[in-house]
Amino acid sequence: MHGRTYTADATPGEAVTVAGWIHETRDLGGIAFLILRDKTGRIQVKLEKDEMDEAMVETGLDAHRESVLRVEGDVKEEPRAPTGVEVVPTAIEVVAPADPELPLDPSGKVDAELPTRLDNRTLDLRKPEVQAVFEIRAELLRAVREAFRSHDATEINTPKIVATGTEGGTELFPISYFGEEAFMNQSPQLFKQLMAGSNLERVFEIGPIFRAEEHNTPRHLNEAHSIDFEGAFCDHTEAMDVAEAVTTAAYEAVAEHCAEELETLGLADDFAVPSGDFPRLSYQDALDRVNATGELDEHLVWGDDLSTEAEHVLGQEVGEHYFITDWPSEVKPFYIKDHDDDAETSTGFDMMHPRMELVSGGQREHRHDELIAGFEQQGLDPEEFEYYTKMFRYGMPPHAGWGMGCERLLMTMLGLDNIREAVLFPRDRQRLSP
Ligand code: ATP
Ligand code: MG
């Protein structure tokens, strides 16, 4: 709309055109107020019944809540108005009417359950606290991209329709590809490794991953966004450095650029940017620390995966972001390299928030014959992955990397209860639309 001014930019003394949604109508008799809302906030529009054009006043008062209005008028200082200014209108136009019955109340006076919110995301995103989550998500992604660029990584995009899965068949969504079976990719793992062996050397990707997780949990989606890194000539410790730096950069950027959004979410006072130097516990140390608390019924032994409960206990213990390193080889996928001096332990690591896992990574097996052996041990047919394994015969440098769940980073950063709040249109067992 040409010549439209954001409500936040309306300055006393100016003639403006503002446009937005009717947040609220307050009819006090001789005088009435429309509160108009847009991307930047709200502004009061004053209607004086006896002194203004009757038809114009009627247009404003007849329009239902959440209708879109275009208002021309003069901006005046008004200490009693919510933002200290108001618009005295000279023309009002209904740009798009709203039904009187709304499935969800964007003013937030009536709480809505999450499914209702997700079914009506447009209306839900008219609430400042929901808008704030997605403004912060955008800033997080911007900062992550910038952090990767400062680490010499090149952004890539890899296919999401693939012939084979990386980590076995159980979590794959099959699709029909011109009559042939194909799958939605569960991870860019193999493709990013192939690019680490190219002149790009250090690459990152931010893209969707698809996982046919059977369980409905507050931290799993069937379509998530993965922030992936892979670097040639990196070992696992350098990959951890990058994970730490990217995470810290995201927090710093949000602290610096999203003060208003944090305020809206009630987080302004206790938003803590992590130290940038996360404790690195070995897997064995992690087991010992969990066992020492005596809070779990079971005693954890070498080879056990950490249950959600164990992760929780450990998170309480450590109290900040941390790494779990040196996982048993048998627990980690075949493409993770074992330690040279100990085939029982791998270079695999996880980066944890006290609430949950955010990252898995490690140094990769770059030696062709060892890689083939890994496929076989995992029960995968290396022939099916020949497009990948053959490149390991043409000069594949040592490399390392990781994948981080974007929604998990956001939900832990903002203390969201459910991962579905961190994505616009979640895909889960019950939800395929919208
Ligand atoms: P978990 O054990 O927590 O289910 P995972 O170990 O299966 O996760 P990875 O394959 O290691 O997951 O994927 C790397 C990262 O991607 C995870 O640490 C997590 O942040 C994110 N991620 C993986 N699966 C999902 C999912 N279904 N929904 C949301 N994020 C996911
Ligand atoms: Mg993992």
Coordinates of C-alpha atoms and ligand atoms in Angstrom, one line a residue:
M1 CA 0.0 0.0 0.0
H2 CA 1.8 3.1 -1.2
G3 CA 2.3 5.8 1.4
R4 CA 1.4 3.6 4.3
T5 CA 3.0 4.4 7.6
Y6 CA 3.7 1.7 10.3
T7 CA 1.8 2.6 13.5
A8 CA 5.1 2.7 15.4
D9 CA 6.4 5.4 13.0
A10 CA 3.3 7.7 13.3
T11 CA 4.7 10.9 14.7
P12 CA 2.6 13.8 16.2
G13 CA 2.2 16.6 13.7
E14 CA 2.1 14.3 10.7
A15 CA -0.7 13.4 8.3
V16 CA -0.5 9.7 7.8
T17 CA -2.2 6.6 6.3
V18 CA -2.1 3.7 8.7
A19 CA -3.5 0.2 7.9
G20 CA -4.0 -2.8 10.1
W21 CA -6.4 -5.0 12.0
I22 CA -9.0 -3.8 14.5
H23 CA -7.6 -5.1 17.8
E24 CA -10.4 -3.6 19.9
T25 CA -13.3 -1.1 19.7
R26 CA -14.1 1.0 22.7
D27 CA -17.4 2.8 22.3
L28 CA -17.9 5.3 25.2
G29 CA -21.0 7.0 23.8
G30 CA -20.1 10.4 22.3
I31 CA -16.6 9.3 21.7
A32 CA -15.2 5.9 20.6
F33 CA -11.7 4.4 20.0
L34 CA -10.5 1.9 17.5
I35 CA -7.2 0.2 18.4
L36 CA -5.5 -0.6 15.1
R37 CA -2.7 -3.2 15.1
D38 CA 0.0 -3.9 12.6
K39 CA 3.5 -5.5 12.4
T40 CA 5.0 -2.8 14.6
G41 CA 2.4 -2.4 17.3
R42 CA -0.9 -0.6 17.9
I43 CA -2.3 2.9 17.6
Q44 CA -5.5 4.5 18.9
V45 CA -7.9 6.0 16.3
K46 CA -10.3 8.5 17.9
L47 CA -13.9 8.8 16.7
E48 CA -16.0 11.8 17.8
K49 CA -19.5 11.1 16.8
D50 CA -20.8 14.7 16.8
E51 CA -17.8 16.3 15.2
M52 CA -16.8 13.9 12.5
D53 CA -18.3 12.8 9.2
E54 CA -21.2 10.5 10.2
A55 CA -20.6 7.9 7.5
M56 CA -16.9 7.7 8.4
V57 CA -17.6 7.1 12.0
E58 CA -20.2 4.5 11.2
T59 CA -17.7 2.6 8.9
G60 CA -15.3 2.4 11.7
L61 CA -17.8 1.4 14.4
D62 CA -19.6 -1.2 12.2
A63 CA -16.5 -3.1 11.2
H64 CA -16.0 -6.2 13.3
R65 CA -12.9 -7.0 15.3
E66 CA -9.9 -8.2 13.1
S67 CA -11.3 -6.5 10.1
V68 CA -8.5 -4.7 8.1
L69 CA -8.9 -0.9 8.0
R70 CA -7.1 1.8 6.2
V71 CA -7.2 5.1 8.1
E72 CA -6.1 8.5 6.9
G73 CA -5.7 11.2 9.5
D74 CA -3.6 13.5 11.6
V75 CA -1.4 12.1 14.4
K76 CA -1.8 14.0 17.6
E77 CA -0.1 13.7 21.0
E78 CA -2.5 12.1 23.5
P79 CA -1.1 11.1 26.9
R80 CA -4.2 9.0 27.7
A81 CA -3.8 6.9 24.6
P82 CA -2.0 3.5 25.0
T83 CA 1.1 4.7 23.0
G84 CA 0.8 8.4 23.8
V85 CA -0.4 9.3 20.3
E86 CA -3.6 8.9 18.4
V87 CA -4.9 9.3 14.9
V88 CA -7.7 11.8 14.3
P89 CA -9.1 10.3 11.1
T90 CA -10.2 12.1 7.9
A91 CA -11.1 8.9 6.0
I92 CA -11.7 5.3 7.0
E93 CA -11.9 2.4 4.6
V94 CA -12.6 -1.3 5.3
V95 CA -10.0 -3.1 3.2
A96 CA -11.0 -6.6 4.3
P97 CA -13.9 -7.4 6.6
A98 CA -13.7 -10.1 9.3
D99 CA -16.5 -12.4 10.4
P100 CA -18.0 -11.5 13.8
E101 CA -17.2 -15.1 15.1
L102 CA -13.5 -15.8 15.3
P103 CA -12.1 -19.3 15.9
L104 CA -9.4 -17.8 18.1
D105 CA -9.2 -14.5 19.9
P106 CA -6.0 -12.6 18.8
S107 CA -6.4 -10.1 21.6
G108 CA -5.4 -13.0 23.9
K109 CA -8.2 -12.4 26.3
V110 CA -9.5 -15.8 25.7
D111 CA -6.9 -18.6 25.9
A112 CA -6.8 -21.1 23.1
E113 CA -5.5 -24.7 23.2
L114 CA -2.4 -25.4 21.0
P115 CA -4.4 -27.5 18.4
T116 CA -6.8 -24.5 17.9
R117 CA -3.9 -22.2 17.6
L118 CA -2.2 -24.4 15.1
D119 CA -5.4 -24.8 13.1
N120 CA -5.6 -21.0 12.9
R121 CA -2.0 -19.9 12.7
T122 CA -2.8 -16.7 10.9
L123 CA -4.9 -15.4 13.7
D124 CA -2.5 -16.9 16.3
L125 CA 0.4 -14.9 14.7
R126 CA -1.6 -11.8 15.3
K127 CA -0.7 -12.2 19.0
P128 CA 2.5 -10.2 19.9
E129 CA 3.9 -13.1 22.0
V130 CA 3.5 -15.6 19.1
Q131 CA 4.8 -13.0 16.6
A132 CA 7.8 -12.5 18.9
V133 CA 8.7 -16.3 18.7
F134 CA 8.9 -16.2 14.9
E135 CA 10.7 -12.8 14.8
I136 CA 13.3 -14.4 17.1
R137 CA 13.4 -17.5 15.0
A138 CA 14.3 -15.4 12.0
E139 CA 17.0 -13.5 13.9
L140 CA 18.4 -16.8 15.1
L141 CA 18.7 -18.1 11.6
R142 CA 20.2 -14.8 10.4
A143 CA 22.8 -15.0 13.1
V144 CA 23.6 -18.6 12.5
R145 CA 24.2 -17.9 8.8
E146 CA 26.5 -15.0 9.7
A147 CA 28.4 -17.1 12.3
F148 CA 29.0 -19.9 9.7
R149 CA 30.2 -17.3 7.2
S150 CA 32.7 -16.0 9.8
H151 CA 33.9 -19.6 10.1
D152 CA 34.5 -19.8 6.3
A153 CA 31.6 -22.1 5.7
T154 CA 29.6 -22.0 2.4
E155 CA 25.9 -22.4 2.5
I156 CA 24.6 -25.3 0.4
N157 CA 21.3 -26.9 -0.4
T158 CA 21.1 -30.7 -0.8
P159 CA 18.2 -32.9 -2.2
K160 CA 15.3 -33.8 0.1
I161 CA 14.1 -36.5 -2.2
V162 CA 16.6 -39.4 -2.0
A163 CA 17.0 -43.0 -3.0
T164 CA 18.3 -44.3 0.3
G165 CA 18.3 -43.3 3.9
T166 CA 21.3 -42.7 6.1
E167 CA 20.5 -44.4 9.3
G168 CA 18.5 -47.4 8.5
G169 CA 15.0 -47.6 7.2
T170 CA 12.8 -47.3 10.2
E171 CA 12.5 -43.5 10.3
L172 CA 12.0 -42.9 6.5
F173 CA 9.0 -41.6 4.8
P174 CA 8.6 -43.4 1.5
I175 CA 7.3 -41.6 -1.5
S176 CA 6.6 -42.5 -5.1
Y177 CA 9.1 -41.1 -7.6
F178 CA 7.8 -41.7 -11.1
G179 CA 6.7 -45.1 -10.1
E180 CA 9.9 -45.9 -8.2
E181 CA 10.2 -45.9 -4.4
A182 CA 12.1 -43.0 -3.0
F183 CA 12.3 -41.3 0.4
M184 CA 12.2 -37.9 2.1
N185 CA 15.6 -37.3 3.4
Q186 CA 16.1 -37.7 7.1
S187 CA 19.4 -35.9 7.2
P188 CA 21.8 -34.1 4.7
Q189 CA 24.6 -36.2 6.3
L190 CA 26.0 -38.0 3.2
F191 CA 25.6 -35.0 0.9
K192 CA 27.3 -32.5 3.2
Q193 CA 30.2 -35.0 3.6
L194 CA 30.5 -35.2 -0.2
M195 CA 30.9 -31.5 -0.3
A196 CA 33.5 -31.4 2.5
G197 CA 35.5 -33.5 0.1
S198 CA 35.2 -30.8 -2.6
N199 CA 36.8 -27.4 -2.9
L200 CA 34.0 -25.9 -0.8
E201 CA 35.7 -27.7 2.2
R202 CA 33.5 -26.1 4.9
V203 CA 29.8 -26.1 4.3
F204 CA 26.6 -25.5 6.1
E205 CA 22.9 -26.1 5.3
I206 CA 19.7 -25.0 6.9
G207 CA 17.0 -27.2 5.6
P208 CA 14.1 -29.6 6.4
I209 CA 14.7 -33.1 7.7
F210 CA 11.9 -35.7 7.6
R211 CA 11.6 -38.4 10.2
A212 CA 8.8 -40.9 10.6
E213 CA 9.1 -40.8 14.4
E214 CA 6.3 -43.0 15.8
H215 CA 6.1 -41.2 19.1
N216 CA 4.3 -38.0 20.0
T217 CA 6.7 -36.1 22.2
P218 CA 7.1 -32.4 23.1
R219 CA 10.5 -32.4 21.4
H220 CA 10.0 -34.4 18.2
L221 CA 8.6 -33.3 14.9
N222 CA 8.1 -35.3 11.7
E223 CA 9.4 -32.4 9.7
A224 CA 12.1 -30.4 11.5
H225 CA 14.7 -27.9 10.3
S226 CA 18.3 -29.0 10.7
I227 CA 21.3 -26.7 11.0
D228 CA 24.1 -28.7 9.6
F229 CA 27.9 -28.2 9.5
E230 CA 30.6 -30.2 7.9
G231 CA 34.3 -29.1 7.7
A232 CA 37.2 -30.7 5.9
F233 CA 40.4 -30.9 7.9
C234 CA 38.4 -30.6 11.1
D235 CA 38.5 -33.1 13.9
H236 CA 35.6 -33.6 16.4
T237 CA 37.0 -31.0 18.8
E238 CA 37.1 -28.3 16.1
A239 CA 33.5 -29.3 15.1
M240 CA 32.5 -28.8 18.8
D241 CA 34.1 -25.4 18.8
V242 CA 32.0 -24.4 15.8
A243 CA 28.8 -25.8 17.4
E244 CA 29.5 -23.8 20.5
A245 CA 30.3 -20.6 18.6
V246 CA 27.1 -20.9 16.4
T247 CA 24.9 -21.4 19.5
T248 CA 26.5 -18.6 21.4
A249 CA 26.2 -16.3 18.3
A250 CA 22.5 -17.0 18.1
Y251 CA 21.9 -16.1 21.7
E252 CA 24.0 -13.0 21.4
A253 CA 22.2 -11.8 18.3
V254 CA 18.8 -12.4 19.9
A255 CA 19.9 -10.5 23.1
E256 CA 21.2 -7.6 21.0
H257 CA 18.5 -7.3 18.3
C258 CA 15.3 -8.7 19.9
A259 CA 15.0 -6.8 23.1
E260 CA 11.4 -5.9 22.4
E261 CA 10.4 -9.5 21.5
L262 CA 12.1 -10.8 24.7
E263 CA 10.2 -8.2 26.7
T264 CA 6.9 -9.3 25.1
L265 CA 7.8 -12.9 26.1
G266 CA 8.6 -11.8 29.6
L267 CA 12.2 -12.9 29.2
A268 CA 14.0 -9.6 29.1
D269 CA 15.3 -9.8 32.7
D270 CA 16.6 -13.4 32.7
F271 CA 17.8 -14.0 29.1
A272 CA 21.2 -15.4 29.6
V273 CA 23.7 -15.6 26.8
P274 CA 25.7 -18.9 27.3
S275 CA 29.4 -18.7 28.3
G276 CA 30.7 -19.8 24.9
D277 CA 32.8 -22.4 26.7
F278 CA 30.6 -25.4 27.3
P279 CA 31.9 -28.2 29.6
R280 CA 32.9 -31.3 27.7
L281 CA 32.1 -34.4 29.7
S282 CA 33.1 -37.8 28.4
Y283 CA 30.3 -40.3 28.1
Q284 CA 31.8 -42.3 31.0
D285 CA 31.9 -39.1 33.2
A286 CA 28.2 -38.5 32.2
L287 CA 27.2 -42.0 33.3
D288 CA 29.1 -41.6 36.6
R289 CA 27.5 -38.2 37.3
V290 CA 24.0 -39.5 36.6
N291 CA 24.6 -42.7 38.7
A292 CA 26.1 -40.6 41.6
T293 CA 22.8 -38.7 41.9
G294 CA 21.0 -41.9 42.7
E295 CA 17.9 -40.3 41.1
L296 CA 17.5 -43.0 38.4
D297 CA 16.0 -46.4 39.2
E298 CA 18.5 -48.1 36.9
H299 CA 22.3 -48.0 37.2
L300 CA 23.7 -46.9 33.8
V301 CA 26.5 -49.0 32.3
W302 CA 28.8 -48.6 29.3
G303 CA 26.8 -49.0 26.1
D304 CA 23.5 -47.6 27.5
D305 CA 21.9 -44.7 25.6
L306 CA 20.9 -41.9 27.8
S307 CA 17.2 -42.0 28.4
T308 CA 15.1 -38.8 28.4
E309 CA 15.1 -39.1 32.2
A310 CA 18.9 -39.5 32.4
E311 CA 19.4 -36.5 30.1
H312 CA 17.2 -34.5 32.5
V313 CA 19.1 -35.6 35.6
L314 CA 22.4 -34.7 34.0
G315 CA 21.1 -31.4 32.7
Q316 CA 20.1 -30.5 36.3
E317 CA 23.5 -31.4 37.5
V318 CA 25.5 -29.4 34.9
G319 CA 23.1 -26.5 34.7
E320 CA 24.3 -25.1 31.3
H321 CA 25.0 -26.2 27.8
Y322 CA 27.5 -29.0 27.7
F323 CA 28.9 -31.7 25.5
I324 CA 28.9 -35.4 26.0
T325 CA 32.0 -36.8 24.1
D326 CA 33.6 -40.2 23.5
W327 CA 30.5 -42.2 23.0
P328 CA 30.8 -46.0 22.7
S329 CA 31.3 -46.8 19.0
E330 CA 28.4 -49.2 19.1
V331 CA 25.9 -46.4 20.0
K332 CA 26.9 -44.1 17.2
P333 CA 26.3 -44.4 13.4
F334 CA 28.8 -46.1 11.1
Y335 CA 30.0 -42.9 9.6
I336 CA 31.4 -41.7 12.9
K337 CA 35.1 -42.4 13.3
D338 CA 36.4 -44.3 16.2
H339 CA 39.4 -43.1 18.2
D340 CA 42.6 -44.2 16.7
D341 CA 43.9 -45.6 19.9
D342 CA 40.7 -47.2 21.1
A343 CA 38.2 -48.8 18.8
E344 CA 35.6 -49.1 21.5
T345 CA 35.1 -45.3 21.8
S346 CA 34.1 -43.0 19.0
T347 CA 34.7 -39.3 18.3
G348 CA 30.9 -38.9 18.4
F349 CA 29.6 -36.1 20.5
D350 CA 26.3 -34.6 21.5
M351 CA 25.7 -31.0 22.5
M352 CA 23.1 -30.7 25.2
H353 CA 20.9 -28.0 26.6
P354 CA 20.0 -28.9 30.2
R355 CA 16.5 -29.8 28.9
M356 CA 17.5 -32.0 25.9
E357 CA 19.9 -32.9 23.1
L358 CA 20.5 -30.1 20.6
V359 CA 23.3 -31.5 18.4
S360 CA 24.9 -34.7 17.4
G361 CA 28.2 -34.8 15.6
G362 CA 31.6 -36.2 15.3
Q363 CA 34.6 -36.8 13.2
R364 CA 33.8 -38.9 10.1
E365 CA 35.3 -42.1 8.9
H366 CA 37.1 -40.9 5.8
R367 CA 39.1 -44.1 5.0
H368 CA 37.3 -46.0 2.2
D369 CA 37.8 -49.5 3.4
E370 CA 36.9 -48.8 7.0
L371 CA 33.8 -46.9 5.8
I372 CA 32.6 -49.9 3.8
A373 CA 33.2 -52.2 6.8
G374 CA 31.0 -49.8 8.9
F375 CA 28.1 -50.0 6.4
E376 CA 28.3 -53.8 6.7
Q377 CA 28.4 -53.8 10.5
Q378 CA 25.3 -51.6 10.5
G379 CA 23.5 -54.0 8.2
L380 CA 23.4 -51.6 5.3
D381 CA 24.4 -52.6 1.8
P382 CA 27.3 -50.4 0.7
E383 CA 26.4 -51.0 -2.9
E384 CA 23.3 -48.9 -2.4
F385 CA 25.6 -46.0 -1.3
E386 CA 28.1 -46.3 -4.0
Y387 CA 27.5 -42.7 -5.2
Y388 CA 28.8 -41.7 -1.7
T389 CA 31.5 -44.3 -1.0
K390 CA 33.3 -44.0 -4.3
M391 CA 34.2 -40.4 -3.6
F392 CA 36.2 -41.8 -0.6
R393 CA 38.6 -43.3 -3.2
Y394 CA 39.4 -40.0 -4.8
G395 CA 41.0 -38.0 -2.0
M396 CA 38.6 -37.5 0.9
P397 CA 40.3 -35.5 3.6
P398 CA 39.6 -36.1 7.3
H399 CA 36.4 -34.1 8.2
A400 CA 34.0 -33.6 11.0
G401 CA 30.6 -32.0 11.5
W402 CA 27.3 -32.0 13.2
G403 CA 23.5 -31.4 12.9
M404 CA 21.5 -29.2 15.2
G405 CA 17.7 -29.0 15.5
C406 CA 16.6 -25.4 14.8
E407 CA 13.4 -25.8 16.6
R408 CA 15.1 -27.3 19.6
L409 CA 17.6 -24.5 19.7
L410 CA 14.7 -22.0 19.6
M411 CA 12.5 -23.8 22.1
T412 CA 15.2 -24.2 24.7
M413 CA 16.3 -20.6 24.1
L414 CA 12.8 -19.3 24.8
G415 CA 11.7 -21.9 27.3
L416 CA 8.8 -23.1 25.1
D417 CA 7.1 -26.2 26.5
N418 CA 6.3 -27.8 23.2
I419 CA 8.5 -27.9 20.0
R420 CA 5.3 -27.3 18.0
E421 CA 5.3 -23.7 19.2
A422 CA 8.7 -23.2 17.5
V423 CA 7.5 -24.1 14.0
L424 CA 4.7 -22.4 12.0
F425 CA 2.9 -25.5 10.7
P426 CA 4.1 -28.6 12.6
R427 CA 3.9 -32.0 11.1
D428 CA 3.2 -34.8 13.7
R429 CA 1.3 -38.0 14.0
Q430 CA -2.0 -36.1 14.1
R431 CA -1.2 -33.2 12.0
L432 CA -0.8 -33.0 8.2
S433 CA -2.8 -29.8 7.6
P434 CA -2.6 -26.9 7.6
Ligands
ATP1 P1 16.7 -37.7 19.8 O1 17.5 -38.8 20.3 O2 16.6 -36.5 20.7 O3 15.4 -38.1 19.2 P2 18.4 -38.0 17.6 O4 19.7 -38.4 18.2 O5 17.6 -39.1 17.0 O6 17.6 -37.1 18.6 P3 20.0 -36.9 15.5 O7 19.8 -37.8 14.4 O8 21.2 -36.9 16.3 O9 18.7 -36.9 16.4 O10 19.8 -35.4 14.8 C1 20.6 -34.3 15.2 C2 19.7 -33.2 15.8 O11 18.5 -32.9 15.0 C3 19.1 -33.6 17.2 O12 20.1 -33.4 18.2 C4 17.9 -32.7 17.3 O13 18.3 -31.4 17.7 C5 17.4 -32.6 15.9 N1 16.4 -33.6 15.6 C6 16.5 -34.8 15.3 N2 15.3 -35.4 15.1 C7 14.4 -34.5 15.4 C8 12.9 -34.5 15.4 N3 12.2 -35.6 15.1 N4 12.3 -33.3 15.7 C9 13.0 -32.2 16.0 N5 14.4 -32.2 16.0 C10 15.0 -33.3 15.7
MG2 MG 21.5 -37.5 18.2

